[in-house]
Every structure is written in structure tokens, then in C-alpha cells.
Short mmCIF file of C-alpha atoms in Angstrom, two decimals:
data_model
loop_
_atom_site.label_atom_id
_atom_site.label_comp_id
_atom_site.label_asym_id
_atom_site.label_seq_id
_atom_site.Cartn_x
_atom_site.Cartn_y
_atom_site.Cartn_z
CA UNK A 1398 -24.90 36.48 82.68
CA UNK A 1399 -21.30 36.11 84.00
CA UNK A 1400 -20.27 34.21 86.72
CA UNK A 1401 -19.90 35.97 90.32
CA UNK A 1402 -16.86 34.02 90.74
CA UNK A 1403 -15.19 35.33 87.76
CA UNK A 1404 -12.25 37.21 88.40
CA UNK A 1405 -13.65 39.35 85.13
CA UNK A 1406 -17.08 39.87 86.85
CA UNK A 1407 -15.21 41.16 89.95
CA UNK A 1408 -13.55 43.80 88.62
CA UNK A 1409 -16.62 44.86 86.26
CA UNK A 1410 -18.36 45.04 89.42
CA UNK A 1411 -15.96 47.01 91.15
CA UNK A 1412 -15.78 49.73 88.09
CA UNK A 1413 -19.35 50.17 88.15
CA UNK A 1414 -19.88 50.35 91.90
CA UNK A 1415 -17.32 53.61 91.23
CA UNK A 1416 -19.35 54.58 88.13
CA UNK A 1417 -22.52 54.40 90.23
CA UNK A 1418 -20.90 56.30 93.61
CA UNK A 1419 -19.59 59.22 91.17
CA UNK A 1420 -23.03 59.63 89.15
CA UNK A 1421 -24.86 59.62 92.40
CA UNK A 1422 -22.69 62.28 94.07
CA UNK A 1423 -22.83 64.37 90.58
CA UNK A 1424 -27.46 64.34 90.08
CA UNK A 1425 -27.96 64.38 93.64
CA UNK A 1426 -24.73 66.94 94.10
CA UNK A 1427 -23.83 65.10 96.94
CA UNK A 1428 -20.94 68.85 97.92
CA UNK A 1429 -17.94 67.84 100.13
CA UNK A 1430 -18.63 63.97 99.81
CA UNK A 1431 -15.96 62.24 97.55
CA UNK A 1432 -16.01 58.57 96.04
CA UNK A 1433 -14.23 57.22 98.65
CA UNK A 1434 -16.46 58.73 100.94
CA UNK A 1435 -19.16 56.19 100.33
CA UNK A 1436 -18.55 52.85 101.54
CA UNK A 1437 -20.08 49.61 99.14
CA UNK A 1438 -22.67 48.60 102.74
CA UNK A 1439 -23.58 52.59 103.23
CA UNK A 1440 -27.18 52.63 103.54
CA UNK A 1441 -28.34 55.29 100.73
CA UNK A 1442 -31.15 56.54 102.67
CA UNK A 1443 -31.84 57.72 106.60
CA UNK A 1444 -28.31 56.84 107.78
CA UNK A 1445 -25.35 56.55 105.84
CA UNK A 1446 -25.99 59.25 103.01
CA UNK A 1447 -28.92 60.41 104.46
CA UNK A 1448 -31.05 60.74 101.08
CA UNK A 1449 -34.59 61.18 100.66
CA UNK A 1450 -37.98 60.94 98.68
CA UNK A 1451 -37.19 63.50 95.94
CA UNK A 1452 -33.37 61.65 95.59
CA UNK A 1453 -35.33 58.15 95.34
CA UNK A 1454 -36.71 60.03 92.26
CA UNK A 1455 -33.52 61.16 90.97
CA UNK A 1456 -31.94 57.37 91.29
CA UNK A 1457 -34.91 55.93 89.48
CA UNK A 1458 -34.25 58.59 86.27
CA UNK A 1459 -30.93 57.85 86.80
CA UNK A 1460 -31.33 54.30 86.79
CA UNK A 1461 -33.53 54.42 83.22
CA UNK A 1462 -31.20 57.33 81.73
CA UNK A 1463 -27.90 55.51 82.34
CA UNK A 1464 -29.11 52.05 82.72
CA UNK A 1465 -31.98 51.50 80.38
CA UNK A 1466 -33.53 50.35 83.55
CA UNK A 1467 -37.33 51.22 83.93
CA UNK A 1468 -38.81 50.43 87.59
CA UNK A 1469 -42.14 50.07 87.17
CA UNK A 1470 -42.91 48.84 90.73
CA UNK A 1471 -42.05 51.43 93.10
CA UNK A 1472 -42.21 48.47 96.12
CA UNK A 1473 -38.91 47.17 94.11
CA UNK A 1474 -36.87 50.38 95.14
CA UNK A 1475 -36.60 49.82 98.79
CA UNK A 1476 -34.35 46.81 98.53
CA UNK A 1477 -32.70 47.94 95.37
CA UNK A 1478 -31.62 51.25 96.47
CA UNK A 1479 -30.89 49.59 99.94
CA UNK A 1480 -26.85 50.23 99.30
CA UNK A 1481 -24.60 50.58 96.68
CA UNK A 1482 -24.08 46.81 96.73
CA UNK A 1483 -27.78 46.43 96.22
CA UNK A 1484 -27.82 48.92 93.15
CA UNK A 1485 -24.59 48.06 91.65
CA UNK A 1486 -25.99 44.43 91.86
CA UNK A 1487 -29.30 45.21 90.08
CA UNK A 1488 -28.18 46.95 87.63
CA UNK A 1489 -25.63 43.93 86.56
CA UNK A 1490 -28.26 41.67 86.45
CA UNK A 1491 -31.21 43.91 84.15
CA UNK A 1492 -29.37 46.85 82.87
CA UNK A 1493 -30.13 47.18 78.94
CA UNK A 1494 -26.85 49.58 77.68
CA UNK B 304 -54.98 107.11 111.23
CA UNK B 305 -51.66 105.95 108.95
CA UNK B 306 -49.46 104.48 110.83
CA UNK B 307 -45.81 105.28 110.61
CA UNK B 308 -43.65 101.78 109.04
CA UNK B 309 -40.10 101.45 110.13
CA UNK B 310 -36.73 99.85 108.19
CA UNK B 311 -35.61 98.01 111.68
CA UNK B 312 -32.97 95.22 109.68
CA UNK B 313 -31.18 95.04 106.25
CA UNK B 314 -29.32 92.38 104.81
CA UNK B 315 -27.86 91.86 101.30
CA UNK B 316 -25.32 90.08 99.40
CA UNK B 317 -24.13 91.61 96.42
CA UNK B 318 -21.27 91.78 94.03
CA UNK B 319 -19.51 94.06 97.06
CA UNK B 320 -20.10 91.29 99.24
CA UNK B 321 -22.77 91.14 102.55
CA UNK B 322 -24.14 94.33 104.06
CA UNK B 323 -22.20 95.19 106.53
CA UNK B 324 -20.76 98.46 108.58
CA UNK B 325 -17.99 99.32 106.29
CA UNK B 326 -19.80 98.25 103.02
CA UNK B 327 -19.55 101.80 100.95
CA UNK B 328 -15.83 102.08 102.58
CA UNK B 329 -14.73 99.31 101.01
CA UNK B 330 -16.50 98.95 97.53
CA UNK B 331 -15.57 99.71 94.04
CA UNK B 332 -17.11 100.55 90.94
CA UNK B 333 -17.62 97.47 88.67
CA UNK B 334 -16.59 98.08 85.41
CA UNK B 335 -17.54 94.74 84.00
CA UNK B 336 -20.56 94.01 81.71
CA UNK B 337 -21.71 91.03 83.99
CA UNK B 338 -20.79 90.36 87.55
CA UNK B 339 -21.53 87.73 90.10
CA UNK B 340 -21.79 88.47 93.86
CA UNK B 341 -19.13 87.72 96.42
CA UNK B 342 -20.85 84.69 98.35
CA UNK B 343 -20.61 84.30 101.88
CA UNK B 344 -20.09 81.28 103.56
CA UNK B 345 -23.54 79.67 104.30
CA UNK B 346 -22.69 76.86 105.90
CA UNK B 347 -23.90 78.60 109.36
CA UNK B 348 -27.29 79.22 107.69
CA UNK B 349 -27.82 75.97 105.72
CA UNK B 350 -27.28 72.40 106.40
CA UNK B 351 -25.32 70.36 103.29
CA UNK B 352 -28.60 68.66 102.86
CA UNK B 353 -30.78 71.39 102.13
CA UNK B 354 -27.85 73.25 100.19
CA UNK B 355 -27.22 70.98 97.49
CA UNK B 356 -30.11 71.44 96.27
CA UNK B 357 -30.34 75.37 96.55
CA UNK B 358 -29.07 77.77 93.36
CA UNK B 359 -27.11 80.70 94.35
CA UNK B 360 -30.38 82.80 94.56
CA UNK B 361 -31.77 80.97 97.85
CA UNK B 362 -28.70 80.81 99.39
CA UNK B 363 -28.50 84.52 98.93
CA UNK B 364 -31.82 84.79 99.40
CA UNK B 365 -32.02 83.06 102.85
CA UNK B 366 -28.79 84.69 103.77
CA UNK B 367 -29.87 88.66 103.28
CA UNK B 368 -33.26 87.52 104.90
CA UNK B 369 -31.56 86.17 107.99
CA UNK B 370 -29.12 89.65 108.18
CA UNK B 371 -32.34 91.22 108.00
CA UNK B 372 -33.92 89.38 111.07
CA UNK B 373 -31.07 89.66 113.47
CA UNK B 374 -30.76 93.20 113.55
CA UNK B 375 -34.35 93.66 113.96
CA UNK B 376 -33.59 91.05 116.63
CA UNK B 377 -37.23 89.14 115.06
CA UNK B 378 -37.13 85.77 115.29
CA UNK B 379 -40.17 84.66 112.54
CA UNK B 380 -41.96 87.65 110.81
CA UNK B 381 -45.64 87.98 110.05
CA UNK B 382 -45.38 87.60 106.49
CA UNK B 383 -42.64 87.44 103.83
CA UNK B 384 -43.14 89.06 100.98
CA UNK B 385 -40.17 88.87 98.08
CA UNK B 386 -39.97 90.34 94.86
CA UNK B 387 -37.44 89.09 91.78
CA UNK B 388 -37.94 89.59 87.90
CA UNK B 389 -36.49 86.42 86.74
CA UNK B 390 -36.73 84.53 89.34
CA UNK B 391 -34.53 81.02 89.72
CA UNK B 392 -33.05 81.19 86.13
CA UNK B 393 -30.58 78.93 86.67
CA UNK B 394 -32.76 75.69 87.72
CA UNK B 395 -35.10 77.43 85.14
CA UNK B 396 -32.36 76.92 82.50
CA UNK B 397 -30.97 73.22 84.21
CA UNK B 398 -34.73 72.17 84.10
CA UNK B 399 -35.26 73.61 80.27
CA UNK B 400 -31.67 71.73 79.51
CA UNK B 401 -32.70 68.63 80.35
CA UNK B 402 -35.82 69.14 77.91
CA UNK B 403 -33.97 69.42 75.11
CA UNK B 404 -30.88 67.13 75.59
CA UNK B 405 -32.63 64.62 76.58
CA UNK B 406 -35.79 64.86 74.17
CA UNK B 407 -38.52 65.09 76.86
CA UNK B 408 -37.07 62.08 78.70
CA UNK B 409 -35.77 61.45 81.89
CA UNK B 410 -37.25 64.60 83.71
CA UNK B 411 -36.01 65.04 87.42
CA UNK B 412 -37.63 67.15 89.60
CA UNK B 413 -35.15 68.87 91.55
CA UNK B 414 -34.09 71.79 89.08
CA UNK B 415 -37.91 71.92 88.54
CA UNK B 416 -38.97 72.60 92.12
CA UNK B 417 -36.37 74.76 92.37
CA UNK B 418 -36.96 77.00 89.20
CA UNK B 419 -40.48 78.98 90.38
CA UNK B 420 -40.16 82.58 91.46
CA UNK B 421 -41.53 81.60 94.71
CA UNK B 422 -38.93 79.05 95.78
CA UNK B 423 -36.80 81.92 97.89
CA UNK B 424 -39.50 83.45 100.30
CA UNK B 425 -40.82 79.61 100.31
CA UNK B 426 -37.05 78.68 101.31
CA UNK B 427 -36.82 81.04 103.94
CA UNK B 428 -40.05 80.33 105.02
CA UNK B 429 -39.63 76.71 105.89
CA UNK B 430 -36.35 77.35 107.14
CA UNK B 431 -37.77 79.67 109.70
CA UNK B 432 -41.08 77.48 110.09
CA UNK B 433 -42.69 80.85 109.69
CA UNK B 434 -46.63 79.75 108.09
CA UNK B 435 -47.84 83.34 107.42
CA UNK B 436 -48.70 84.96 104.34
CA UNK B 437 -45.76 84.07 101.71
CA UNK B 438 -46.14 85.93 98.48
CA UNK B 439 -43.90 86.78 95.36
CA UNK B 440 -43.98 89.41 93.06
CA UNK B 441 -43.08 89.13 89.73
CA UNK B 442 -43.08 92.50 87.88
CA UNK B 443 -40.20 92.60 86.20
CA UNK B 444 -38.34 96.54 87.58
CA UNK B 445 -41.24 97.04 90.05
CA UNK B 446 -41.27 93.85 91.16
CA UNK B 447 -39.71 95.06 94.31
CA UNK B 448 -41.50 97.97 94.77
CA UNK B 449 -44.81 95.46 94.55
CA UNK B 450 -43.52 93.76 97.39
CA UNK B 451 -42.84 96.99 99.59
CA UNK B 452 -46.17 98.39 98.76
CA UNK B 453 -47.82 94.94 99.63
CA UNK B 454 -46.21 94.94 103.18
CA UNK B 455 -46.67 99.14 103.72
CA UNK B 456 -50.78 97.96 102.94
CA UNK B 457 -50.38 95.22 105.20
CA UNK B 458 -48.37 96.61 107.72
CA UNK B 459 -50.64 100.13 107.53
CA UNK B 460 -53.44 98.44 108.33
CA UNK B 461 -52.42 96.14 111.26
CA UNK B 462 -52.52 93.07 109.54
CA UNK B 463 -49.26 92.45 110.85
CA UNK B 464 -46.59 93.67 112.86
CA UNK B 465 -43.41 92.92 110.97
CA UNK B 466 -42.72 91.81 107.52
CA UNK B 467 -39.62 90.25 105.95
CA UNK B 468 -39.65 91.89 102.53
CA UNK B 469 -37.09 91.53 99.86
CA UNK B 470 -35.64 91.07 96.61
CA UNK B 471 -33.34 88.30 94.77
CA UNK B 472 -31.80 87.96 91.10
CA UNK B 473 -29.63 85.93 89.96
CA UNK B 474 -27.70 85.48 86.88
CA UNK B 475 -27.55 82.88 84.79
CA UNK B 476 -25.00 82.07 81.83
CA UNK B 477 -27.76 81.29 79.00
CA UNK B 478 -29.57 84.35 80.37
CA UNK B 479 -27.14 86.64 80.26
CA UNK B 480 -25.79 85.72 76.83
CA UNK B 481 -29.49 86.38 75.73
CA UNK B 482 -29.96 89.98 77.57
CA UNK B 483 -26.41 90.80 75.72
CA UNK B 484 -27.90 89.64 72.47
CA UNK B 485 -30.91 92.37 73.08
CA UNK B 486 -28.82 95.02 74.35
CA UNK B 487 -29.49 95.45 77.98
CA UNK B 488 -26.43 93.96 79.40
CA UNK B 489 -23.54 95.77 77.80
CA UNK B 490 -21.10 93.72 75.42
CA UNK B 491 -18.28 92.01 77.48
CA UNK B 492 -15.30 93.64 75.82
CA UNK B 493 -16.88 96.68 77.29
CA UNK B 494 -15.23 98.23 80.50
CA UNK B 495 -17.18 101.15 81.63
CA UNK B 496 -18.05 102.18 85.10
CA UNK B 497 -22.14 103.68 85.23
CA UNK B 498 -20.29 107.61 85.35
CA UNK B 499 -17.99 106.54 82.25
CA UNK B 500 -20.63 105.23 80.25
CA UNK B 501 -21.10 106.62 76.62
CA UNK B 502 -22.86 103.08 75.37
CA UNK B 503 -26.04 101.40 75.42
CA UNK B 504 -26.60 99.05 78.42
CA UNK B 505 -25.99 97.93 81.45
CA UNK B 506 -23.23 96.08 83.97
CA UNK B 507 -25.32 93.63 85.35
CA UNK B 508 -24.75 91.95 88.35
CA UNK B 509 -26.98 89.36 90.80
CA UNK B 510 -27.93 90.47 93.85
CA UNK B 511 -30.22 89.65 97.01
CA UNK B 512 -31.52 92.51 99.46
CA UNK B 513 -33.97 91.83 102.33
CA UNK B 514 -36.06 94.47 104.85
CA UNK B 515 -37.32 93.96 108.19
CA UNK B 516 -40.26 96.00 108.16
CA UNK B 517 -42.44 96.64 111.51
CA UNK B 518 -44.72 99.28 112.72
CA UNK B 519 -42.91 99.69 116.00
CA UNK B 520 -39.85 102.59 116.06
CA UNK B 521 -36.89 100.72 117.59
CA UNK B 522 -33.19 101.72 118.41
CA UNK B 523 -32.15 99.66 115.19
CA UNK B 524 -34.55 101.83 113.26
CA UNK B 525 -32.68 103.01 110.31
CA UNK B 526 -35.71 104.87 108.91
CA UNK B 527 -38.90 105.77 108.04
CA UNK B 528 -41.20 104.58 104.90
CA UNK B 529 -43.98 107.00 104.03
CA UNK B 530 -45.00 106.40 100.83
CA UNK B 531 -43.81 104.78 97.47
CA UNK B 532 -45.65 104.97 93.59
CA UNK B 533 -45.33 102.85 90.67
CA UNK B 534 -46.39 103.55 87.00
CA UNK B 535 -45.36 101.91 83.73
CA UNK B 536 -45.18 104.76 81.99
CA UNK B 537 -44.20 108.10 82.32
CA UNK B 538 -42.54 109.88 79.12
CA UNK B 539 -39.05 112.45 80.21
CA UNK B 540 -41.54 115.39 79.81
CA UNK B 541 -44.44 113.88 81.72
CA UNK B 542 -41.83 113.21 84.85
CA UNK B 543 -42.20 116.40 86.62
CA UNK B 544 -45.64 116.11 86.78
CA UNK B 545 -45.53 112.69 88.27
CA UNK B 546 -42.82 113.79 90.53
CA UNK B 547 -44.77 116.90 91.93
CA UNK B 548 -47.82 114.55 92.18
CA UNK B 549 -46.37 112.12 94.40
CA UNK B 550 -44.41 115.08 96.38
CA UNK B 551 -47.78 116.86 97.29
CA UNK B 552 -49.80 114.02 98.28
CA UNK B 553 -47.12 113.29 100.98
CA UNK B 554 -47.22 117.13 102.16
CA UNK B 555 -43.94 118.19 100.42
CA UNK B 556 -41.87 120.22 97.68
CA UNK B 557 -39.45 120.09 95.58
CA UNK B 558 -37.03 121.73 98.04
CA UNK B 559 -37.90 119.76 101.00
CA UNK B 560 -36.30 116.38 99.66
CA UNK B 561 -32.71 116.74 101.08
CA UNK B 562 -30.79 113.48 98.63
CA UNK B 563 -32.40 112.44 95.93
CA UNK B 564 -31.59 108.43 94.82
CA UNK B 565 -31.05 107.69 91.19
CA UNK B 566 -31.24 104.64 89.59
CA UNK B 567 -28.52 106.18 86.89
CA UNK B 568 -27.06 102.17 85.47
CA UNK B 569 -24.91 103.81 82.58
CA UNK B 570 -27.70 102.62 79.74
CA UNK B 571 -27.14 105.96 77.26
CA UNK B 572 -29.78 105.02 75.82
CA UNK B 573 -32.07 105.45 79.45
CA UNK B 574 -30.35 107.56 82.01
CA UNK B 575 -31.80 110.57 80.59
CA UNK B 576 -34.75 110.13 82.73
CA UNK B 577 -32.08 110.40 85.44
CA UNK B 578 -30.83 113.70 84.32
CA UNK B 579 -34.23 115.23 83.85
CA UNK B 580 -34.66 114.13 87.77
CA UNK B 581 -31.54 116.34 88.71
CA UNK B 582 -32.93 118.97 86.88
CA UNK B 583 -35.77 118.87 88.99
CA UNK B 584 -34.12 119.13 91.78
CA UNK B 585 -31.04 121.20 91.09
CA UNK B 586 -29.57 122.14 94.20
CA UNK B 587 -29.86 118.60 95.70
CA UNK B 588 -27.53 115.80 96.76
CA UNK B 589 -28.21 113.19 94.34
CA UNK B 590 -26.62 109.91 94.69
CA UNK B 591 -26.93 106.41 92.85
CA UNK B 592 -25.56 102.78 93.63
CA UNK B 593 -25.77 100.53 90.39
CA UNK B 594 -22.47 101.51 90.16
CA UNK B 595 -21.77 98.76 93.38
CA UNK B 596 -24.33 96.46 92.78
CA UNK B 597 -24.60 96.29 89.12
CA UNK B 598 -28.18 96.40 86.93
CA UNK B 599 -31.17 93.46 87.41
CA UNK B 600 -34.76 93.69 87.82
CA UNK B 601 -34.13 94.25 91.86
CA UNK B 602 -31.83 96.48 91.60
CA UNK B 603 -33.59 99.27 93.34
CA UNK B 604 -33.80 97.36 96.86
CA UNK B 605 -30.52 98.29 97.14
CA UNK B 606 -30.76 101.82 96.89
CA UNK B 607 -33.78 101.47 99.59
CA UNK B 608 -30.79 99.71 101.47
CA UNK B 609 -28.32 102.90 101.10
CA UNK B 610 -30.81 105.69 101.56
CA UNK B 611 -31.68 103.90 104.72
CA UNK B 612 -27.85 103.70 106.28
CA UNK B 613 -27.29 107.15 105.05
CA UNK B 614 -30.32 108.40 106.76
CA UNK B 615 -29.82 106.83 109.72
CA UNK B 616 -25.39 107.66 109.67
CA UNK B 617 -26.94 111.42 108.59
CA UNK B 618 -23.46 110.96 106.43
CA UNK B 619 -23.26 110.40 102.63
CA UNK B 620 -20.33 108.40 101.47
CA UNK B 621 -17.59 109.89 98.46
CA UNK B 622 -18.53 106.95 96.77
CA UNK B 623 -22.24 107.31 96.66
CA UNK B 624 -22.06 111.06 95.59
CA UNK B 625 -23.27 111.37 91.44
CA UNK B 626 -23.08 115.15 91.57
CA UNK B 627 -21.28 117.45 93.42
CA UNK B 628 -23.65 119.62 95.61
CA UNK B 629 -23.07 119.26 99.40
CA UNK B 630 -25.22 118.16 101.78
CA UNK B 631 -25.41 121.29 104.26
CA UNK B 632 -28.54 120.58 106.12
CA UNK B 633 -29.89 117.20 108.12
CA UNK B 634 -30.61 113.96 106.06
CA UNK B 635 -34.17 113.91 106.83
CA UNK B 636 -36.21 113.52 103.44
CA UNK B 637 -34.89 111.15 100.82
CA UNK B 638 -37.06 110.49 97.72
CA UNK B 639 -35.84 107.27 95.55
CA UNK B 640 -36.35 106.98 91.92
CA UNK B 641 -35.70 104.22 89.90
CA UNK B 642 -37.13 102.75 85.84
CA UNK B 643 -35.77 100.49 83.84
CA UNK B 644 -35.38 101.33 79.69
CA UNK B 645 -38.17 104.04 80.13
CA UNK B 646 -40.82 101.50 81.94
CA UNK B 647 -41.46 100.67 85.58
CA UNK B 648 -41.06 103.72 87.13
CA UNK B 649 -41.39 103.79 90.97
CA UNK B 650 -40.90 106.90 93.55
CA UNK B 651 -39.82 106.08 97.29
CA UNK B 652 -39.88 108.03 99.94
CA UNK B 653 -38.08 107.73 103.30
CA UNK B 654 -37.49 110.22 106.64
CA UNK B 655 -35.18 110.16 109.42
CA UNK B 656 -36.67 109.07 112.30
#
């Protein structure tokens, strides 16, 4: 695993937190919200983007379809799909392509 | 006693655009093979949440049925009752995509939920919060006509009061290319209005039109529906018979049907049913509409739609007009007929009121 002080890491972060804002707004067609729309903190669900239950669902395909990432513990999802920090971060750590 | 059922609100968004006062003033024939409606803006209607996940036939859907509402000034019906032949195609086809691309895997739900027949009048429902009897029809060219005759039942025998009934198609790419493959849409490099036609097929076109039926005679009450007949099968030569059938069980004649409605879409092939209806009725106004709104399994509610304003206006539109007899007596009788490819026939009857 890289270092999260590594300038590399940083920016690999950063390009995937963009990667993960744009996929979101394209499955849960997220109309008139842009990229830059969504800050990293936003809560995902209640405020912030205001998701719910069936978009949980769509994250978690999402998650395994782009990610290779299989949640098998659906208590795991409430802090992981807290923010896009929270995702972003996840998915660094146990994504498998 | 049967009691009398009244048109008191219409709504529709078609390829002309929303219902509205100056709708045959303002429309053209379409001339091409497939055609999508002009959308309204729905923001009014639906919050971004809800829409995002909505196809093009709910929004239409929910828009029509909330025209329909306001001008019957009714807040929630008693039941709502749609019709649609192919129901949410294009979450249908999203849904089936995602089958096959992604072998089996990675299934959302969303373009699932959203596919069933029954997702508009469920829509509209819990928009509304309205929790009475929410049904669909699915009969392919009657499917319509199923719903009216549900709510005319329903409504006949004081079940309820007022009934939100209508019909929604939509059109989907993969779809379309499909019905163009079998012949029923026309080919695209085909430009032919329905009175041009000399080919096979249709211009199709999506559309959503919604009724606010009640039993009680207001001053919004376009019109009157007495009685309306459906049978799959009814060769050219077997069509006055089933005509004269439905005529006499509702008191009349021939001559006593001032416009007749045609469901003439500019198939060669299956207008001729059409013409033997003229026939019938030789010295009558007839008029048809798929020329505006294009072919699909709803079609028809449309021309329900039109018979209604021109009943109620007692004035029938240039643009409506498919022969060229005058109307020199008062609107009062107005018998519909629609089928689709020599199946599905339905008669509809209206009166001034």
C-alpha cells in the first residue's frame, strides 16, 4: 500500500475522488449536479446529496462493478459511504482492479 | 338506472406538445417515421429527486394526469386506472442491457423498478398519496379502451365518484428499430404524412393522455361517455354488422352519429377498415388525429381527447377534417373507431352534454 504522505498517493487520491464523484452522478443520474458540485466532506446521504436506500444499492454494484469490491456486511456501508472521503478512502485500501 | 359518466379534465403531452386551448391551431402533420413528444418542463410537477429516476413515460405520465386533475379542479381521484401496450420500454431495455453486457452481474434495481407497466399510475399515485384502486391494463391497441371500460363499470355502478384514467407510450430506440424491422413503424427514409401514405406502416410517435372521469355534470364538462365495445376480431365485411350492433344497443342509427373518429395511421396495408367505416356512414364528418400524435398502442386516447374538445367547442378544426362533408347540424353524437393491423377493434361513443 502506498504511503499517505506520498506526493504520488495524493494525487492518485485526488483522480479517483473525481472518478468516483463523476460515476456517482452518471448510475444514480444525479441531473443539474456537476463534479464540482460535490464537495470531498458532503455527506452522501440525508444532507448533502440527499441519497437514499435504493442509491445505497446502486453504490454497492457500483463499488463491485468498478472496484472489484464485494461488501458482504451491509453494517460496513454506513461509514464507508459516509462521504466521498470515506469511499474514495476504501476503495484505495481493498479495491481489486 | 345507468348513470350518465362525464369527461370533466384532459391532459396530454404529445409530439404537438401539452393539451392546451390552441392545440389543433397550432399543430402539424408529422411526416416522420418515428417521433418523440415535445416535453414540458416538469420541474413544477416533480422534485430532482424523484425525477432522476423517472423515464420520459412517468414524467409524461404524471404530467397529462395532473392537466387532467386541475381542470376537473379534483384534488385525489377514487381510482386510477391507466392503460399502455409496452409499457416502460426504455428501463425495460436499460434493465435487459445490463443483462447482457454485463453477463448477469452487477444488477441494479432502479431501471428494474422502473420497467413494469404499472410504474406510471403507481407514480402518480404516490405522488398524489391517492391509496385507491390502482390498476393497469395491458392489451396491447385496447389497452386503453380496457381502462375506460374499467372506470365506466366502476363509475356506473357508484363505486366511485371520479376516476383518473389514462394512457402512456413511450418509445424506445431498441424498440423502435425492432417494430421497423417487422413493418409497423414505417422505414425512416420515408416522409409521408397519414393522407399521403401509399406504404405499409406507421409514423409512430410516444404519447401520454389522461381523463378525469366523474359521474357529476360540471361546467368543465367537455362531454358525455355512453358506451364503448372492444373485439379482437372483426373481418372489413363483418364491420357493419358490428357497427350497427353497437349503434342499436345505445338507441341509435347510422344517421344519428353527427362526426365519426377514425383511427386512419397511413398503414396501406390497414386503413381499409377505415374506408369501409366512411362508407358506412357516407354523408358524415369524419375526422382522424394520428396524423398529430403519431401511431402506438394508446393512440386512440387521443382521439377520445379531440372528440371531446370538439364536442364541447361544437367546432371541428381544418386540420382534423379527413373528408370533406360539412358539419351542418349540432355536434351532439360522436362515435370513435379505432384497430390496429386488423385486431383490437374498439367503438366509442360520446354526446354533447
Amino acid at each position: 500500500m502506498q504511503q499517505p504522505n506520498n506526493i504520488i498517493y495524493k494525487i492518485e487520491m485526488a483522480e479517483l475522488k473525481e472518478e468516483l464523484k463523476g460515476k456517482i452522478i452518471e448510475v444514480l443520474n444525479l441531473e443539474d449536479i456537476a463534479v464540482a458540485d460535490i464537495a470531498d466532506s458532503d455527506p452522501l446521504f440525508g444532507e448533502g446529496l440527499g441519497l437514499d436506500s435504493i442509491d445505497a444499492l446502486e453504490l454497492i454494484v457500483l463499488m463491485d462493478k468498478e472496484y472489484g469490491i464485494k461488501l458482504s456486511d451491509p453494517k460496513q456501508g454506513k461509514s464507508i459511504f459516509q462521504s466521498i472521503d470515506t469511499m474514495a478512502a476504501y476503495i484505495a485500501e481493498n479495491r481489486t482492479k | 338506472m345507468k348513470r350518465s359518466i362525464y369527461i370533466n379534465g384532459i391532459g396530454a403531452v404529445t409530439a404537438q406538445g401539452v393539451w392546451r386551448a390552441d392545440f389543433f391551431v397550432e399543430s402539424h402533420p408529422l411526416q416522420h417515421a418515428v417521433n418523440a413528444v415535445q416535453q414540458p418542463s416538469y420541474k413544477e410537477l416533480i422534485s430532482p429527486a424523484m425525477a432522476r429516476r423517472m423515464s420520459r413515460g412517468i414524467k409524461m405520465g404524471i404530467y397529462a394526469a395532473q392537466q387532467a386533475l386541475d381542470e376537473a379542479h379534483i384534488t385525489i381521484p377514487d381510482a386510477i386506472i391507466t392503460g399502455t401496450g409496452l409499457g416502460c420500454s426504455e428501463d425495460s431495455e436499460k434493465f435487459l442491457r445490463n443483462v447482457l453486457d454485463n453477463e448477469e452481474q452487477f444488477l441494479t434495481p432502479t431501471a428494474f423498478i422502473q420497467s413494469t407497466h404499472n410504474t406510471v399510475a403507481a407514480q402518480i399515485a404516490l405522488r398524489l398519496g391517492c391509496k385507491g384502486y390502482n390498476f393497469t391494463y395491458v392489451n396491447r391497441s385496447v389497452s386503453f379502451e380496457s381502462a375506460v371500460l374499467d372506470a365506466l363499470m366502476q363509475l356506473h355502478d357508484g363505486e366511485a365518484s371520479s376516476i383518473l384514467v389514462g394512457a402512456v407510450d413511450e418509445i424506445s430506440d431498441h424498440t423502435a428499430r425492432l417494430l421497423q424491422l417487422i413493418g409497423y413503424i414505417k422505414p425512416s427514409d420515408v416522409h409521408e404524412t397519414v393522407k399521403e401514405s401509399k406504404s405499409p406502416g406507421a409514423n409512430y410517435a410516444e404519447s401520454a393522455t389522461f381523463f378525469t372521469l366523474s359521474q357529476e355534470k360540471t361546467a368543465q364538462s367537455y362531454c358525455e361517455i355512453l358506451d364503448l365495445c372492444l373485439q379482437n376480431k372483426v373481418s372489413q365485411s363483418e364491420l357493419p354488422t358490428f357497427v350497427d350492433k353497437f349503434l342499436k344497443k345505445n338507441g341509435l342509427q347510422l344517421q344519428d352519429i353527427d362526426a365519426l373518429v377514425l383511427g386512419y395511421s397511413g398503414d396501406s396495408d390497414f386503413d381499409g377498415w377505415y374506408e369501409q367505416a366512411e362508407q358506412l356512414f357516407d354523408a358524415t364528418v369524419s375526422l382522424y388525429y394520428k396524423h398529430l400524435v403519431g401511431q402506438c398502442d394508446t393512440s386512440s386516447a387521443f382521439g377520445l381527447a379531440m372528440a371531446a374538445q370538439f364536442v364541447s367547442d361544437q367546432a371541428i378544426p381544418e386540420t382534423a377534417q379527413y373528408n370533406t362533408t360539412t358539419l351542418d347540424r349540432p355536434l351532439k353524437n360522436v362515435l370513435l373507431y379505432n384497430q390496429f393491423r386488423g385486431e383490437d377493434h374498439s367503438l366509442v361513443l360520446v354526446r354533447s352534454c
